[in-house]
Amino acid sequence: MLRSQAQGSLLAQLYLHPESEYSLTDLARSLRVSVKTIHHEADRLSEAGLIKSRRRGNLRLVSADTSHRLVAPLTNLLTATYGPLPVMSDLLSPIAGVEHAFIYGSWAARHTGEPGPVPADLDVLVVGDADLDELDEAARQARRQLRFEVNIHRVGRAEWESPTGDPFLAHLRSRPLVEVELAPSDGGAGSASRHSA
C-alpha cells in the first residue's frame, strides 16, 4: 500500500510520536536509510499533506500532521504494520541491561520482503542481562499498543556471540533479523534524535 519500506518506516516514526518533530538527519540515522531518501520521502509526504515541515536555521524538522482527516485510520494501519520497530525501541531503550534487540520470526520475514501472510504476533530477542520482570512489562505494554501478541526472549551476550550448540540461536541467525534501534539511556545523547514540538 505504501511506496517503499522507507516511506512506511518514516510515517510510523512520525505518526506513532505525534508530539515530536525530527530532523531529516536523525530520521535517516534511526531508520538506516540515506538522508537523500528521507528528503525525497519527506517532500512527497509533505506535498500530500500527511506531514508538516519547518525550518530552524539550517535544520529541516518534520512531524505528523495530526489535523489530516486520515490521521486515525493511518495511525492504526501504521501501528499494525510498521509500528513494532518504534514501539519496541521506545519500550526497550530505557531498560538497563538491554544491549541489543532484534525482531525475528514472521514479522521480520515480511519486513525484509519475504512473502507470506500478515503476522499474528511479534517475536523479539533481547541480548544482555535485562531484568526479566521489566521485559515482561515491556511485552505487556507492547501488546496494548500493537494489539497483538508480543513475546520477548532474552539471551546473554556470551550466548549471542558464541551460539555454538544452541539450535534456537543457530536457527535465528539463519533467518531474517531486524535490529531495533535503541536510544542511548543517559537522557542527554538520546534526546538529540527527537525534538519536542
Short mmCIF file of N, CA, C and O in Angstrom, two decimals, residues 3-79:
data_model
loop_
_atom_site.label_atom_id
_atom_site.label_comp_id
_atom_site.label_asym_id
_atom_site.label_seq_id
_atom_site.Cartn_x
_atom_site.Cartn_y
_atom_site.Cartn_z
N ARG A 3 4.65 3.28 -0.87
CA ARG A 3 5.64 3.26 -1.94
C ARG A 3 6.85 2.40 -1.61
O ARG A 3 7.42 1.76 -2.48
N SER A 4 7.29 2.45 -0.35
CA SER A 4 8.55 1.80 0.00
C SER A 4 8.61 1.54 1.49
O SER A 4 7.82 2.09 2.26
N GLN A 5 9.58 0.71 1.89
CA GLN A 5 9.82 0.48 3.31
C GLN A 5 10.20 1.80 3.99
O GLN A 5 9.78 2.07 5.11
N ALA A 6 11.00 2.61 3.30
CA ALA A 6 11.43 3.88 3.90
C ALA A 6 10.23 4.78 4.19
O ALA A 6 10.17 5.42 5.24
N GLN A 7 9.28 4.84 3.25
CA GLN A 7 8.11 5.67 3.46
C GLN A 7 7.27 5.16 4.64
O GLN A 7 6.84 5.94 5.49
N GLY A 8 7.07 3.86 4.70
CA GLY A 8 6.31 3.29 5.80
C GLY A 8 6.98 3.50 7.14
O GLY A 8 6.33 3.87 8.13
N SER A 9 8.29 3.31 7.18
CA SER A 9 9.04 3.50 8.43
C SER A 9 9.03 4.96 8.86
O SER A 9 8.90 5.26 10.05
N LEU A 10 9.15 5.86 7.90
CA LEU A 10 9.12 7.30 8.20
C LEU A 10 7.76 7.70 8.76
O LEU A 10 7.67 8.38 9.80
N LEU A 11 6.68 7.28 8.09
CA LEU A 11 5.34 7.60 8.58
C LEU A 11 5.09 7.03 9.97
O LEU A 11 4.52 7.68 10.83
N ALA A 12 5.54 5.79 10.19
CA ALA A 12 5.34 5.17 11.50
C ALA A 12 6.07 5.94 12.59
O ALA A 12 5.52 6.18 13.67
N GLN A 13 7.30 6.33 12.31
CA GLN A 13 8.06 7.09 13.31
C GLN A 13 7.35 8.39 13.67
O GLN A 13 7.27 8.76 14.84
N LEU A 14 6.79 9.07 12.68
CA LEU A 14 6.14 10.35 12.92
C LEU A 14 4.75 10.18 13.54
O LEU A 14 4.40 10.87 14.50
N TYR A 15 3.95 9.26 13.01
CA TYR A 15 2.58 9.12 13.49
C TYR A 15 2.48 8.41 14.83
O TYR A 15 1.51 8.60 15.56
N LEU A 16 3.49 7.61 15.17
CA LEU A 16 3.47 6.98 16.49
C LEU A 16 4.11 7.86 17.56
O LEU A 16 4.10 7.52 18.73
N HIS A 17 4.65 9.00 17.13
CA HIS A 17 5.18 10.02 18.06
C HIS A 17 4.65 11.38 17.61
O HIS A 17 5.42 12.26 17.22
N PRO A 18 3.32 11.57 17.65
CA PRO A 18 2.73 12.77 17.06
C PRO A 18 3.11 14.06 17.78
O PRO A 18 2.96 15.14 17.22
N GLU A 19 3.64 13.96 19.00
CA GLU A 19 4.01 15.15 19.76
C GLU A 19 5.43 15.61 19.44
O GLU A 19 5.88 16.65 19.93
N SER A 20 6.15 14.86 18.61
CA SER A 20 7.57 15.14 18.36
C SER A 20 7.83 15.53 16.93
O SER A 20 7.07 15.20 16.03
N GLU A 21 8.94 16.24 16.74
CA GLU A 21 9.43 16.51 15.39
C GLU A 21 10.88 16.08 15.33
O GLU A 21 11.59 16.06 16.34
N TYR A 22 11.31 15.74 14.12
CA TYR A 22 12.63 15.14 13.92
C TYR A 22 13.35 15.85 12.78
O TYR A 22 12.72 16.26 11.80
N SER A 23 14.66 15.89 12.88
CA SER A 23 15.45 16.37 11.74
C SER A 23 15.58 15.22 10.74
O SER A 23 15.50 14.04 11.10
N LEU A 24 15.80 15.57 9.48
CA LEU A 24 15.94 14.54 8.45
C LEU A 24 17.17 13.68 8.71
O LEU A 24 17.16 12.47 8.46
N THR A 25 18.24 14.28 9.22
CA THR A 25 19.46 13.53 9.51
C THR A 25 19.22 12.50 10.60
O THR A 25 19.65 11.35 10.49
N ASP A 26 18.51 12.89 11.66
CA ASP A 26 18.22 11.96 12.75
C ASP A 26 17.32 10.83 12.26
O ASP A 26 17.50 9.67 12.65
N LEU A 27 16.35 11.15 11.42
CA LEU A 27 15.47 10.11 10.88
C LEU A 27 16.25 9.14 10.00
O LEU A 27 16.05 7.93 10.09
N ALA A 28 17.12 9.67 9.17
CA ALA A 28 17.93 8.81 8.30
C ALA A 28 18.76 7.84 9.12
O ALA A 28 18.85 6.65 8.81
N ARG A 29 19.37 8.35 10.20
CA ARG A 29 20.20 7.50 11.05
C ARG A 29 19.36 6.43 11.74
O ARG A 29 19.70 5.25 11.72
N SER A 30 18.25 6.82 12.36
CA SER A 30 17.47 5.85 13.12
C SER A 30 16.75 4.84 12.22
O SER A 30 16.56 3.70 12.61
N LEU A 31 16.38 5.26 11.00
CA LEU A 31 15.70 4.34 10.08
C LEU A 31 16.67 3.60 9.17
O LEU A 31 16.26 2.77 8.37
N ARG A 32 17.95 3.97 9.25
CA ARG A 32 19.02 3.31 8.49
C ARG A 32 18.84 3.40 6.99
O ARG A 32 18.93 2.41 6.26
N VAL A 33 18.52 4.61 6.55
CA VAL A 33 18.46 4.90 5.12
C VAL A 33 19.24 6.19 4.89
O VAL A 33 19.62 6.87 5.83
N SER A 34 19.44 6.55 3.64
CA SER A 34 20.22 7.75 3.34
C SER A 34 19.39 9.01 3.60
O SER A 34 18.16 8.99 3.55
N VAL A 35 20.10 10.10 3.86
CA VAL A 35 19.43 11.39 4.04
C VAL A 35 18.69 11.76 2.76
O VAL A 35 17.58 12.31 2.81
N LYS A 36 19.27 11.44 1.61
CA LYS A 36 18.61 11.74 0.33
C LYS A 36 17.27 11.03 0.22
O LYS A 36 16.27 11.63 -0.20
N THR A 37 17.22 9.76 0.65
CA THR A 37 15.96 9.00 0.61
C THR A 37 14.92 9.64 1.53
O THR A 37 13.77 9.84 1.14
N ILE A 38 15.33 9.98 2.75
CA ILE A 38 14.41 10.62 3.70
C ILE A 38 13.93 11.97 3.15
O ILE A 38 12.75 12.31 3.26
N HIS A 39 14.85 12.71 2.53
CA HIS A 39 14.49 14.02 1.96
C HIS A 39 13.40 13.86 0.90
O HIS A 39 12.39 14.58 0.91
N HIS A 40 13.58 12.90 -0.03
CA HIS A 40 12.59 12.67 -1.09
C HIS A 40 11.25 12.22 -0.51
O HIS A 40 10.19 12.71 -0.93
N GLU A 41 11.29 11.29 0.46
CA GLU A 41 10.04 10.81 1.05
C GLU A 41 9.35 11.93 1.82
O GLU A 41 8.12 12.07 1.76
N ALA A 42 10.12 12.73 2.54
CA ALA A 42 9.52 13.85 3.29
C ALA A 42 8.87 14.85 2.34
O ALA A 42 7.79 15.38 2.62
N ASP A 43 9.51 15.12 1.20
CA ASP A 43 8.92 16.03 0.21
C ASP A 43 7.57 15.51 -0.28
O ASP A 43 6.58 16.25 -0.34
N ARG A 44 7.53 14.22 -0.62
CA ARG A 44 6.29 13.63 -1.13
C ARG A 44 5.18 13.65 -0.07
O ARG A 44 4.03 13.98 -0.36
N LEU A 45 5.54 13.28 1.14
CA LEU A 45 4.53 13.22 2.20
C LEU A 45 4.06 14.61 2.60
O LEU A 45 2.89 14.80 2.97
N SER A 46 4.94 15.58 2.51
CA SER A 46 4.57 16.96 2.80
C SER A 46 3.60 17.48 1.74
O SER A 46 2.59 18.12 2.05
N GLU A 47 3.88 17.18 0.47
CA GLU A 47 3.00 17.59 -0.63
C GLU A 47 1.62 16.94 -0.50
O GLU A 47 0.60 17.54 -0.85
N ALA A 48 1.59 15.72 0.04
CA ALA A 48 0.31 15.01 0.22
C ALA A 48 -0.43 15.49 1.47
O ALA A 48 -1.56 15.07 1.71
N GLY A 49 0.19 16.34 2.26
CA GLY A 49 -0.45 16.88 3.45
C GLY A 49 -0.43 15.94 4.65
O GLY A 49 -1.14 16.16 5.63
N LEU A 50 0.41 14.89 4.60
CA LEU A 50 0.46 13.92 5.69
C LEU A 50 1.45 14.31 6.78
O LEU A 50 1.34 13.84 7.91
N ILE A 51 2.45 15.13 6.41
CA ILE A 51 3.41 15.56 7.42
C ILE A 51 3.61 17.07 7.31
O ILE A 51 3.34 17.68 6.28
N LYS A 52 4.08 17.66 8.41
CA LYS A 52 4.41 19.09 8.44
C LYS A 52 5.92 19.23 8.43
O LYS A 52 6.64 18.37 8.93
N SER A 53 6.38 20.32 7.86
CA SER A 53 7.81 20.57 7.75
C SER A 53 8.08 22.03 8.08
O SER A 53 7.31 22.91 7.70
N ARG A 54 9.14 22.29 8.83
CA ARG A 54 9.53 23.67 9.11
C ARG A 54 11.04 23.77 9.22
O ARG A 54 11.73 22.77 9.40
N ARG A 55 11.52 24.97 9.08
CA ARG A 55 12.97 25.23 9.17
C ARG A 55 13.31 25.84 10.51
O ARG A 55 12.59 26.68 11.04
N ARG A 56 14.43 25.41 11.07
CA ARG A 56 15.02 26.06 12.23
C ARG A 56 16.49 26.23 11.91
O ARG A 56 17.28 25.30 12.01
N GLY A 57 16.83 27.44 11.42
CA GLY A 57 18.18 27.66 10.90
C GLY A 57 18.37 26.81 9.66
O GLY A 57 17.56 26.82 8.73
N ASN A 58 19.45 26.02 9.64
CA ASN A 58 19.72 25.12 8.52
C ASN A 58 19.05 23.76 8.69
O ASN A 58 19.17 22.90 7.82
N LEU A 59 18.36 23.57 9.80
CA LEU A 59 17.76 22.29 10.12
C LEU A 59 16.32 22.24 9.60
O LEU A 59 15.54 23.14 9.84
N ARG A 60 15.99 21.15 8.89
CA ARG A 60 14.60 20.92 8.49
C ARG A 60 14.00 19.92 9.44
O ARG A 60 14.52 18.81 9.61
N LEU A 61 12.91 20.30 10.09
CA LEU A 61 12.23 19.45 11.05
C LEU A 61 10.88 19.02 10.50
O LEU A 61 10.16 19.82 9.91
N VAL A 62 10.54 17.75 10.69
CA VAL A 62 9.27 17.22 10.19
C VAL A 62 8.51 16.56 11.34
O VAL A 62 9.10 16.09 12.31
N SER A 63 7.19 16.54 11.20
CA SER A 63 6.32 15.91 12.20
C SER A 63 5.04 15.46 11.51
O SER A 63 4.74 15.87 10.39
N ALA A 64 4.27 14.63 12.19
CA ALA A 64 2.98 14.19 11.66
C ALA A 64 2.02 15.36 11.62
O ALA A 64 2.00 16.19 12.52
N ASP A 65 1.22 15.42 10.57
CA ASP A 65 0.17 16.44 10.50
C ASP A 65 -1.09 15.82 11.10
O ASP A 65 -1.85 15.11 10.43
N THR A 66 -1.29 16.07 12.39
CA THR A 66 -2.40 15.42 13.10
C THR A 66 -3.76 16.04 12.78
O THR A 66 -4.78 15.58 13.29
N SER A 67 -3.78 17.09 11.93
CA SER A 67 -5.06 17.66 11.52
C SER A 67 -5.62 16.96 10.28
O SER A 67 -6.76 17.20 9.89
N HIS A 68 -4.83 16.07 9.66
CA HIS A 68 -5.27 15.38 8.45
C HIS A 68 -6.45 14.46 8.79
O HIS A 68 -6.46 13.82 9.84
N ARG A 69 -7.43 14.38 7.91
CA ARG A 69 -8.63 13.59 8.18
C ARG A 69 -8.34 12.09 8.25
O ARG A 69 -9.13 11.33 8.81
N LEU A 70 -7.20 11.66 7.72
CA LEU A 70 -6.87 10.23 7.75
C LEU A 70 -6.00 9.85 8.95
O LEU A 70 -5.53 8.72 9.02
N VAL A 71 -5.80 10.77 9.88
CA VAL A 71 -4.84 10.52 10.96
C VAL A 71 -5.19 9.27 11.77
O VAL A 71 -4.32 8.45 12.05
N ALA A 72 -6.45 9.06 12.12
CA ALA A 72 -6.82 7.90 12.95
C ALA A 72 -6.65 6.58 12.20
O ALA A 72 -5.96 5.67 12.68
N PRO A 73 -7.25 6.41 10.99
CA PRO A 73 -7.06 5.13 10.30
C PRO A 73 -5.60 4.89 9.88
O PRO A 73 -5.13 3.76 9.92
N LEU A 74 -4.89 5.97 9.52
CA LEU A 74 -3.50 5.81 9.11
C LEU A 74 -2.64 5.38 10.30
O LEU A 74 -1.78 4.50 10.17
N THR A 75 -2.89 5.98 11.45
CA THR A 75 -2.13 5.59 12.66
C THR A 75 -2.39 4.13 13.00
O THR A 75 -1.44 3.39 13.33
N ASN A 76 -3.64 3.68 12.90
CA ASN A 76 -3.96 2.28 13.17
C ASN A 76 -3.24 1.35 12.19
O ASN A 76 -2.69 0.31 12.59
N LEU A 77 -3.24 1.70 10.92
CA LEU A 77 -2.56 0.88 9.91
C LEU A 77 -1.06 0.84 10.15
O LEU A 77 -0.44 -0.23 10.10
N LEU A 78 -0.47 2.00 10.44
CA LEU A 78 0.97 2.06 10.67
C LEU A 78 1.37 1.30 11.93
O LEU A 78 2.42 0.67 11.97
N THR A 79 0.53 1.36 12.96
CA THR A 79 0.82 0.64 14.20
C THR A 79 0.90 -0.86 13.93
O THR A 79 1.80 -1.55 14.41
#
